[in-house]
Amino acid sequence: MSLLTILPSGKTVDAAEGMTLLAAILAADETLTHKCNGNASCGTCHVFVQEGRKGLSRIAREENERLDAMVGVGSKSRLACQAKVLGTEPIKVELLGFGSGL
């Protein structure tokens, strides 16, 4: 279990090991657009992982290819539908205004 902090709201929730960031964010009643239902094909669930990147699964080829095709991606970028919680450390994610309904 990891403590997940969601910015900009500052809401914190417990995220179970194996749960995707998308599932944890939605379970916290936060809004995050996700048009492809978790298939890493749209990029709308793009978030910045501000802290705890080692507490998430490694980036797989499909996610990396999608991120490479997107504008506004940085070293902290992840697709919430693909990043799985490892349960090893607290995680802080920032929802981005263009894809999060903010």
CSV table of N, CA, C and O in Angstrom, one decimal, residues 8-44:
chain,number,residue,atom,x,y,z
A,8,PRO,N,-3.5,19.2,-8.3
A,8,PRO,CA,-3.4,20.3,-7.4
A,8,PRO,C,-4.3,20.3,-6.1
A,8,PRO,O,-4.2,21.2,-5.3
A,9,SER,N,-5.2,19.3,-6.0
A,9,SER,CA,-6.2,19.3,-4.9
A,9,SER,C,-5.5,19.0,-3.6
A,9,SER,O,-6.1,19.4,-2.6
A,10,GLY,N,-4.4,18.3,-3.6
A,10,GLY,CA,-3.8,17.9,-2.3
A,10,GLY,C,-4.4,16.7,-1.6
A,10,GLY,O,-4.0,16.3,-0.5
A,11,LYS,N,-5.4,16.1,-2.3
A,11,LYS,CA,-6.1,14.9,-1.8
A,11,LYS,C,-5.1,13.8,-1.6
A,11,LYS,O,-4.3,13.6,-2.5
A,12,THR,N,-5.2,13.0,-0.5
A,12,THR,CA,-4.4,11.8,-0.3
A,12,THR,C,-5.3,10.6,-0.2
A,12,THR,O,-6.3,10.7,0.4
A,13,VAL,N,-4.8,9.5,-0.8
A,13,VAL,CA,-5.6,8.2,-0.7
A,13,VAL,C,-4.5,7.1,-0.6
A,13,VAL,O,-3.4,7.3,-1.0
A,14,ASP,N,-5.0,6.0,-0.1
A,14,ASP,CA,-4.2,4.8,-0.1
A,14,ASP,C,-4.3,4.1,-1.5
A,14,ASP,O,-5.5,3.9,-1.9
A,15,ALA,N,-3.2,3.7,-2.1
A,15,ALA,CA,-3.3,3.0,-3.4
A,15,ALA,C,-2.7,1.6,-3.2
A,15,ALA,O,-1.5,1.5,-2.7
A,16,ALA,N,-3.4,0.6,-3.5
A,16,ALA,CA,-3.0,-0.8,-3.3
A,16,ALA,C,-1.9,-1.2,-4.3
A,16,ALA,O,-1.9,-0.7,-5.4
A,17,GLU,N,-1.1,-2.1,-3.9
A,17,GLU,CA,-0.1,-2.6,-4.8
A,17,GLU,C,-0.7,-3.2,-6.0
A,17,GLU,O,-1.7,-4.0,-5.9
A,18,GLY,N,-0.2,-2.9,-7.2
A,18,GLY,CA,-0.8,-3.5,-8.4
A,18,GLY,C,-1.9,-2.6,-9.1
A,18,GLY,O,-2.2,-2.8,-10.2
A,19,MET,N,-2.4,-1.6,-8.3
A,19,MET,CA,-3.4,-0.7,-8.8
A,19,MET,C,-2.7,0.3,-9.8
A,19,MET,O,-1.6,0.7,-9.5
A,20,THR,N,-3.4,0.7,-10.9
A,20,THR,CA,-2.9,1.7,-11.7
A,20,THR,C,-3.1,3.1,-11.1
A,20,THR,O,-4.0,3.2,-10.3
A,21,LEU,N,-2.3,4.0,-11.5
A,21,LEU,CA,-2.5,5.4,-11.0
A,21,LEU,C,-3.9,5.9,-11.4
A,21,LEU,O,-4.6,6.5,-10.6
A,22,LEU,N,-4.3,5.5,-12.6
A,22,LEU,CA,-5.6,5.9,-13.1
A,22,LEU,C,-6.7,5.4,-12.2
A,22,LEU,O,-7.6,6.2,-11.7
A,23,ALA,N,-6.7,4.2,-11.8
A,23,ALA,CA,-7.7,3.6,-10.9
A,23,ALA,C,-7.7,4.3,-9.5
A,23,ALA,O,-8.7,4.5,-9.0
A,24,ALA,N,-6.5,4.5,-9.0
A,24,ALA,CA,-6.4,5.2,-7.7
A,24,ALA,C,-6.9,6.6,-7.8
A,24,ALA,O,-7.6,7.1,-6.9
A,25,ILE,N,-6.6,7.3,-8.8
A,25,ILE,CA,-7.1,8.7,-9.0
A,25,ILE,C,-8.6,8.7,-9.1
A,25,ILE,O,-9.2,9.6,-8.5
A,26,LEU,N,-9.1,7.9,-9.9
A,26,LEU,CA,-10.6,7.8,-10.1
A,26,LEU,C,-11.3,7.4,-8.8
A,26,LEU,O,-12.3,7.9,-8.4
A,27,ALA,N,-10.7,6.5,-8.0
A,27,ALA,CA,-11.2,6.0,-6.8
A,27,ALA,C,-11.3,7.1,-5.7
A,27,ALA,O,-12.1,7.1,-4.8
A,28,ALA,N,-10.4,8.1,-5.9
A,28,ALA,CA,-10.3,9.3,-5.0
A,28,ALA,C,-11.3,10.4,-5.4
A,28,ALA,O,-11.3,11.5,-4.9
A,29,ASP,N,-12.2,10.1,-6.4
A,29,ASP,CA,-13.2,11.0,-6.9
A,29,ASP,C,-12.6,12.2,-7.6
A,29,ASP,O,-13.1,13.3,-7.5
A,30,GLU,N,-11.4,12.0,-8.2
A,30,GLU,CA,-10.8,13.1,-9.0
A,30,GLU,C,-11.1,12.8,-10.4
A,30,GLU,O,-11.4,11.7,-10.8
A,31,THR,N,-11.1,13.9,-11.2
A,31,THR,CA,-11.4,13.8,-12.6
A,31,THR,C,-10.1,13.7,-13.4
A,31,THR,O,-9.2,14.5,-13.3
A,32,LEU,N,-10.0,12.6,-14.3
A,32,LEU,CA,-8.9,12.5,-15.2
A,32,LEU,C,-9.4,11.8,-16.4
A,32,LEU,O,-9.9,10.7,-16.4
A,33,THR,N,-9.3,12.6,-17.5
A,33,THR,CA,-9.8,12.0,-18.8
A,33,THR,C,-9.0,10.8,-19.2
A,33,THR,O,-7.8,10.7,-19.0
A,34,HIS,N,-9.7,9.8,-19.8
A,34,HIS,CA,-9.0,8.6,-20.2
A,34,HIS,C,-9.9,8.0,-21.3
A,34,HIS,O,-10.7,7.1,-21.1
A,35,LYS,N,-9.6,8.4,-22.5
A,35,LYS,CA,-10.4,8.0,-23.7
A,35,LYS,C,-10.2,6.6,-24.2
A,35,LYS,O,-11.1,6.1,-24.8
A,36,CYS,N,-9.1,6.0,-24.0
A,36,CYS,CA,-8.8,4.7,-24.6
A,36,CYS,C,-9.0,3.5,-23.6
A,36,CYS,O,-8.7,2.4,-23.9
A,37,ASN,N,-9.6,3.8,-22.4
A,37,ASN,CA,-9.9,2.8,-21.4
A,37,ASN,C,-8.6,2.0,-21.0
A,37,ASN,O,-8.7,0.8,-20.8
A,38,GLY,N,-7.5,2.7,-20.9
A,38,GLY,CA,-6.3,2.1,-20.3
A,38,GLY,C,-5.5,1.3,-21.3
A,38,GLY,O,-4.7,0.4,-20.9
A,39,ASN,N,-5.5,1.6,-22.6
A,39,ASN,CA,-4.8,0.9,-23.6
A,39,ASN,C,-3.5,1.6,-24.0
A,39,ASN,O,-2.9,1.1,-25.0
A,40,ALA,N,-3.2,2.7,-23.4
A,40,ALA,CA,-2.0,3.5,-23.8
A,40,ALA,C,-2.0,3.9,-25.2
A,40,ALA,O,-1.0,4.1,-25.9
A,41,SER,N,-3.2,4.2,-25.8
A,41,SER,CA,-3.3,4.6,-27.2
A,41,SER,C,-3.7,6.0,-27.4
A,41,SER,O,-3.7,6.5,-28.5
A,42,CYS,N,-4.1,6.7,-26.3
A,42,CYS,CA,-4.6,8.1,-26.5
A,42,CYS,C,-3.7,9.2,-25.8
A,42,CYS,O,-3.6,10.3,-26.3
A,43,GLY,N,-3.2,8.9,-24.6
A,43,GLY,CA,-2.3,9.8,-23.9
A,43,GLY,C,-3.1,10.8,-23.1
A,43,GLY,O,-2.5,11.7,-22.5
A,44,THR,N,-4.4,10.7,-23.0
A,44,THR,CA,-5.2,11.7,-22.3
A,44,THR,C,-5.0,11.6,-20.7
A,44,THR,O,-5.3,12.6,-20.0
